[in-house]
Amino acid sequence: MHKISHTLPLLATSALFAFFTSSMALATDGTWRTSASNADWSDVTKWIDGDIADGVGAIATFDRTLYTGGRTATLDSNRTLGQIQAINTNASGLRNVIIGVSNNSVLTLDNGPSDAIINSSGNGALFINPATSLLSNLKVTNSATTYLTLGSTFSGSAGLKTITLDSSVNRINLSGSISDGLGQVEVIVDTGSLGAPANFFADHTFTGGLTINSGAAVTNASASTLGAGNVNVLGGKLTIGNTDSMIEDAILSFVLSAAIDLNYSGEMTISGLVSGSDSIASGTYSASDLNTYFGGSTFTGTGFISVIPEPGQYAIMAGALLGAVAFLRRRHGRADK
């Protein structure tokens, strides 16, 4: 019996490794041809050696040195990729890469046990326009001369999936809504540069939370949001461009070394505002009020934040208070005896 119990995990691990290995072995890496014009993804004549990029762990490469101007590869059927690489080596002139979509095709990002990757470098923008499903965590980097745009919906699969906007020198536009899908999605901004902001240009509904480690996150004046979870600013800068950027039951937490710009008119309502062990009571506060309370100069801008704890938070606070009162009564009773 003991041998079976020890062997089963090994068998399960071996089977899982074999599954990933066999799945990735079926993947085909592909590079868009030098003379290829705009075309469908399924057109074998537009890929070097006829190798169409597809499969778990597959790498789709768009080398800007192989053509002039921009190129559009239209995803005309469902495909799976592990990486999208838009690259070049000293190519002159703007050479955009556009992954378009037809037939409501879905792009699945699955890099096996590793993070899926979207990377843009060189001279030109990268647009990802198909609806995208995440079976792996995703890492996005942009060292190109201009922006990288995730232009359609991104959603998760079962469990928690993390989208990390990693080391970059230019902006990343989140123009399509990011949602939980069948699981939950968390977004991390860690671009390392205020010059490489993550622009939240859509109504995002992911609930896993937003964490800013470095770089910048921005909502604009229209209906763009930071998701439907808590926001944690551990570094860099958060620019809030409208009063609906956060949902009302979200908590905004921050470190004093971060920067938060209330770049809107009116009041944004949230359920909590926390820095370390300090939290502020219910009320409506300007940037100056918040700096006075917490210390430092974290907050700027003309907007106001209204803190109104949700009923659930009141219940937790009330429960803690009642527990403390009961404890004191028990101690008092013992002392009387």
Coordinates of C-alpha atoms in Angstrom, one line a residue:
M1 CA 0.0 0.0 0.0
H2 CA 2.8 2.4 0.9
K3 CA 4.5 1.7 -2.4
I4 CA 1.4 2.6 -4.4
S5 CA 0.9 5.8 -2.5
H6 CA 4.5 6.9 -3.2
T7 CA 4.4 5.8 -6.8
L8 CA 1.1 7.5 -7.8
P9 CA 2.4 11.1 -7.5
L10 CA 5.5 10.1 -9.6
L11 CA 3.3 8.6 -12.2
A12 CA 1.1 11.6 -12.2
T13 CA 4.1 13.9 -12.6
S14 CA 5.5 11.8 -15.4
A15 CA 2.2 11.8 -17.2
L16 CA 1.9 15.6 -16.8
F17 CA 5.5 16.1 -18.2
A18 CA 4.7 13.7 -21.0
F19 CA 1.6 15.6 -21.9
F20 CA 3.3 19.0 -22.0
T21 CA 6.3 17.5 -24.0
S22 CA 4.0 15.8 -26.5
S23 CA 1.8 18.9 -26.9
M24 CA 4.8 21.2 -27.4
A25 CA 6.4 18.7 -29.8
L26 CA 3.4 19.1 -32.1
A27 CA 3.9 22.9 -32.2
T28 CA 5.2 24.6 -35.3
D29 CA 7.3 27.8 -35.2
G30 CA 6.7 30.2 -38.1
T31 CA 8.2 33.4 -39.6
W32 CA 6.3 35.7 -41.9
R33 CA 7.9 35.7 -45.3
T34 CA 10.1 38.5 -46.6
S35 CA 7.9 39.4 -49.6
A36 CA 4.6 38.5 -48.0
S37 CA 1.9 41.1 -48.4
N38 CA -1.1 41.3 -46.1
A39 CA -2.7 37.9 -46.0
D40 CA -4.6 35.2 -44.0
W41 CA -2.7 33.3 -41.3
S42 CA -3.7 30.0 -43.0
D43 CA -1.9 31.0 -46.3
V44 CA 1.2 28.7 -46.3
T45 CA 2.8 30.8 -49.1
K46 CA 3.2 33.7 -46.6
W47 CA 5.3 31.7 -44.1
I48 CA 9.0 30.8 -44.6
D49 CA 9.1 27.1 -45.7
G50 CA 5.3 27.0 -45.4
D51 CA 5.6 26.6 -41.6
I52 CA 2.4 28.1 -40.1
A53 CA 2.9 29.2 -36.5
D54 CA 0.5 27.1 -34.4
G55 CA 0.4 24.9 -31.4
V56 CA 1.2 24.9 -27.7
G57 CA 4.5 26.7 -27.2
A58 CA 4.7 27.8 -30.9
I59 CA 6.6 31.0 -31.7
A60 CA 5.2 33.4 -34.4
T61 CA 8.0 35.7 -35.5
F62 CA 7.5 38.9 -37.5
D63 CA 11.0 40.1 -38.5
R64 CA 10.7 43.8 -39.6
T65 CA 14.0 43.5 -41.5
L66 CA 12.3 41.1 -44.0
Y67 CA 9.9 43.7 -45.4
T68 CA 9.2 47.4 -45.7
G69 CA 6.2 49.3 -44.5
G70 CA 3.6 47.4 -42.3
R71 CA 2.2 43.9 -42.5
T72 CA -1.1 42.4 -41.5
A73 CA -1.6 38.7 -40.8
T74 CA -5.3 38.0 -40.4
L75 CA -6.2 35.2 -38.0
D76 CA -8.8 33.5 -40.1
S77 CA -9.2 30.4 -37.8
N78 CA -8.6 29.6 -34.2
R79 CA -4.9 29.3 -33.4
T80 CA -2.7 28.5 -30.3
L81 CA 0.7 30.2 -29.7
G82 CA 3.3 30.3 -26.9
Q83 CA 5.0 33.5 -28.1
I84 CA 4.5 36.4 -30.5
Q85 CA 7.8 38.1 -31.4
A86 CA 7.8 41.3 -33.5
I87 CA 11.5 42.1 -33.9
N88 CA 14.1 43.7 -36.1
T89 CA 17.7 44.5 -36.3
N90 CA 18.5 48.1 -37.3
A91 CA 15.6 48.2 -39.9
S92 CA 14.9 51.8 -41.0
G93 CA 11.4 53.2 -41.5
L94 CA 8.3 52.5 -39.6
R95 CA 7.3 48.8 -39.9
N96 CA 4.1 48.0 -38.0
V97 CA 2.9 44.5 -37.3
I98 CA -0.8 43.9 -37.2
I99 CA -2.4 40.7 -36.2
G100 CA -5.9 41.1 -37.5
V101 CA -9.0 38.8 -37.2
S102 CA -11.8 37.4 -39.3
N103 CA -14.5 34.7 -38.8
N104 CA -14.6 35.6 -35.0
S105 CA -11.4 33.6 -34.6
V106 CA -9.8 33.2 -31.2
L107 CA -6.1 33.3 -30.3
T108 CA -5.2 31.0 -27.4
L109 CA -1.9 31.8 -25.6
D110 CA -0.5 28.5 -24.1
N111 CA 3.2 28.1 -23.5
G112 CA 2.9 25.0 -21.4
P113 CA 4.4 25.4 -17.9
S114 CA 6.1 28.7 -18.9
D115 CA 4.7 32.2 -19.3
A116 CA 3.3 33.1 -22.7
I117 CA 5.2 36.1 -24.3
I118 CA 4.2 39.0 -26.4
N119 CA 7.3 41.1 -27.3
S120 CA 7.8 44.0 -29.6
S121 CA 11.2 45.6 -30.5
G122 CA 12.6 47.7 -33.3
N123 CA 11.0 50.4 -35.4
G124 CA 7.2 50.0 -35.4
A125 CA 4.0 49.3 -33.5
L126 CA 2.5 45.9 -32.7
F127 CA -1.3 45.4 -32.7
I128 CA -2.9 42.2 -31.3
N129 CA -6.6 42.4 -32.4
P130 CA -8.1 38.9 -32.0
A131 CA -10.0 37.9 -28.9
T132 CA -7.5 36.1 -26.8
S133 CA -7.8 33.3 -24.2
L134 CA -5.1 32.8 -21.6
L135 CA -4.1 29.2 -20.8
S136 CA -0.8 30.4 -19.4
N137 CA 0.3 33.5 -17.5
L138 CA 1.3 36.3 -19.9
K139 CA 4.3 38.5 -20.0
V140 CA 4.2 41.6 -22.3
T141 CA 7.3 43.7 -23.2
N142 CA 7.7 46.6 -25.5
S143 CA 11.2 48.0 -26.4
A144 CA 10.0 49.2 -29.8
T145 CA 10.1 52.9 -30.9
T146 CA 6.4 53.2 -30.5
Y147 CA 3.4 51.6 -28.8
L148 CA 2.2 48.0 -28.4
T149 CA -1.6 47.6 -28.4
L150 CA -3.7 44.7 -27.0
G151 CA -6.8 45.7 -29.1
S152 CA -9.4 43.1 -28.2
T153 CA -10.7 41.1 -25.3
F154 CA -8.3 39.1 -23.1
S155 CA -9.8 36.5 -20.7
G156 CA -8.5 33.8 -18.4
S157 CA -9.1 30.1 -18.2
A158 CA -9.6 28.1 -15.0
G159 CA -7.6 29.3 -12.0
L160 CA -5.7 32.5 -11.6
K161 CA -3.9 33.9 -14.6
T162 CA -1.5 36.8 -14.4
I163 CA -0.8 39.4 -17.1
T164 CA 2.6 41.1 -16.4
L165 CA 3.5 44.3 -18.3
D166 CA 7.2 43.9 -17.9
S167 CA 10.4 45.9 -18.7
S168 CA 9.5 48.3 -21.5
V169 CA 10.7 51.6 -23.0
N170 CA 7.4 52.6 -24.7
R171 CA 3.7 52.5 -23.9
I172 CA 1.4 49.5 -23.8
N173 CA -2.2 50.2 -24.6
L174 CA -4.8 48.0 -23.1
S175 CA -7.6 48.9 -25.6
G176 CA -9.6 45.7 -25.3
S177 CA -11.3 44.7 -22.1
I178 CA -9.5 42.3 -19.8
S179 CA -11.9 39.9 -18.0
D180 CA -11.7 36.9 -15.7
G181 CA -13.3 34.5 -18.3
L182 CA -13.6 31.1 -16.7
G183 CA -11.1 31.9 -13.9
Q184 CA -9.6 35.0 -12.5
V185 CA -7.1 37.5 -13.9
E186 CA -4.6 39.7 -12.1
V187 CA -2.6 42.5 -13.8
I188 CA 0.9 43.6 -12.7
V189 CA 2.5 46.7 -14.1
D190 CA 6.3 46.5 -13.8
T191 CA 7.6 48.3 -16.9
G192 CA 10.4 50.1 -15.0
S193 CA 9.9 53.4 -16.7
L194 CA 7.3 56.3 -16.3
G195 CA 7.9 56.7 -20.1
A196 CA 6.4 53.3 -20.7
P197 CA 2.9 53.7 -19.2
A198 CA 0.2 51.0 -19.2
N199 CA -2.8 52.8 -20.6
F200 CA -6.1 51.2 -19.4
F201 CA -8.2 52.4 -22.4
A202 CA -11.3 50.1 -21.8
D203 CA -13.8 49.0 -19.3
H204 CA -11.8 46.2 -17.6
T205 CA -13.6 43.8 -15.4
F206 CA -10.9 41.4 -14.1
T207 CA -11.2 40.8 -10.3
G208 CA -7.8 39.5 -9.4
G209 CA -6.5 43.1 -8.7
L210 CA -4.0 45.5 -10.1
T211 CA -0.5 45.9 -8.7
I212 CA 1.9 48.6 -9.8
N213 CA 5.5 47.8 -8.9
S214 CA 7.2 50.2 -11.3
G215 CA 6.4 52.4 -14.3
A216 CA 2.9 53.9 -14.6
A217 CA -0.7 53.0 -15.0
V218 CA -3.2 55.4 -16.5
T219 CA -6.9 55.7 -17.1
N220 CA -8.2 58.4 -19.4
A221 CA -11.2 60.8 -19.1
S222 CA -13.6 58.4 -20.8
A223 CA -15.1 55.1 -19.5
S224 CA -11.8 53.3 -18.8
T225 CA -11.2 51.4 -15.6
L226 CA -8.5 49.6 -13.5
G227 CA -10.6 46.4 -13.3
A228 CA -13.1 45.3 -10.6
G229 CA -10.6 44.5 -7.8
N230 CA -8.3 46.2 -5.4
V231 CA -5.5 48.4 -6.6
N232 CA -2.0 48.2 -4.9
V233 CA 0.6 50.9 -5.7
L234 CA 4.0 49.6 -4.5
G235 CA 6.0 51.9 -6.7
G236 CA 5.9 54.0 -9.9
K237 CA 2.8 56.2 -10.6
L238 CA -0.9 55.8 -10.9
T239 CA -2.8 58.4 -12.9
I240 CA -6.6 58.2 -12.3
G241 CA -8.4 60.0 -15.2
N242 CA -12.1 59.6 -14.3
T243 CA -14.3 59.0 -11.3
D244 CA -15.3 55.5 -12.4
S245 CA -11.7 54.2 -12.6
M246 CA -12.2 52.0 -9.5
I247 CA -15.3 50.1 -8.3
E248 CA -16.9 51.4 -5.1
D249 CA -16.1 48.3 -3.0
A250 CA -12.4 48.3 -4.0
I251 CA -9.5 49.3 -1.7
L252 CA -6.6 51.5 -2.8
S253 CA -3.4 50.7 -1.0
F254 CA -0.1 52.4 -1.6
V255 CA 3.4 53.2 -0.3
L256 CA 4.4 56.7 0.4
S257 CA 7.2 56.6 -2.2
A258 CA 4.7 56.1 -5.0
A259 CA 2.8 58.8 -6.9
I260 CA -1.0 59.0 -7.3
D261 CA -2.4 61.7 -9.5
L262 CA -6.2 62.4 -9.1
N263 CA -6.5 63.8 -12.6
Y264 CA -10.3 64.3 -12.8
S265 CA -13.1 66.5 -11.6
G266 CA -15.5 65.4 -8.9
E267 CA -15.3 62.4 -6.5
M268 CA -14.2 58.8 -6.9
T269 CA -15.8 56.6 -4.3
I270 CA -14.0 53.5 -2.9
S271 CA -14.4 51.5 0.3
G272 CA -10.9 51.9 1.7
L273 CA -7.6 53.8 1.4
V274 CA -4.6 52.2 3.1
S275 CA -0.9 52.8 3.5
G276 CA 0.9 50.2 5.6
S277 CA -0.9 50.0 8.9
D278 CA -2.6 53.4 8.4
S279 CA -6.1 53.7 7.0
I280 CA -8.3 56.8 6.7
A281 CA -11.8 57.1 8.1
S282 CA -15.0 57.6 6.1
G283 CA -15.1 61.0 4.4
T284 CA -14.2 63.0 1.2
Y285 CA -10.6 64.0 0.8
S286 CA -8.5 66.2 -1.6
A287 CA -4.9 65.4 -2.5
S288 CA -3.8 67.9 0.1
D289 CA -6.0 66.3 2.8
L290 CA -4.5 62.9 2.0
N291 CA -0.9 64.1 2.1
T292 CA -1.6 65.8 5.4
Y293 CA -3.1 62.6 6.9
F294 CA -0.6 60.0 5.6
G295 CA 2.4 62.3 5.4
G296 CA 4.6 62.7 2.3
S297 CA 3.5 64.0 -1.1
T298 CA 2.1 61.0 -2.7
F299 CA -1.1 62.6 -4.0
T300 CA -1.5 65.3 -6.6
G301 CA -4.4 66.5 -8.8
T302 CA -7.7 68.2 -8.5
G303 CA -10.0 65.2 -7.9
F304 CA -11.4 64.0 -4.6
I305 CA -11.6 60.5 -3.1
S306 CA -14.7 59.6 -1.0
V307 CA -14.1 56.7 1.4
I308 CA -17.3 54.8 2.2
P309 CA -16.7 51.3 3.6
E310 CA -19.0 48.6 2.3
P311 CA -21.5 46.9 4.6
G312 CA -19.4 43.8 4.8
Q313 CA -16.5 45.8 6.1
Y314 CA -18.7 47.4 8.7
A315 CA -19.8 43.9 9.8
I316 CA -16.1 42.8 10.2
M317 CA -15.3 45.9 12.2
A318 CA -18.4 45.4 14.4
G319 CA -17.6 41.8 15.0
A320 CA -14.0 42.7 16.0
L321 CA -15.4 45.3 18.4
L322 CA -17.9 42.9 20.0
G323 CA -15.2 40.3 20.4
A324 CA -13.0 42.8 22.2
V325 CA -15.9 43.9 24.5
A326 CA -16.7 40.3 25.4
F327 CA -13.0 39.6 26.1
L328 CA -12.9 42.6 28.5
R329 CA -16.1 41.5 30.2
R330 CA -14.6 38.0 30.8
R331 CA -11.5 39.5 32.3
H332 CA -13.5 41.8 34.5
G333 CA -15.6 38.9 35.7
R334 CA -12.6 36.9 36.7
A335 CA -11.1 39.9 38.6
D336 CA -14.4 40.2 40.6
K337 CA -14.1 36.6 41.7

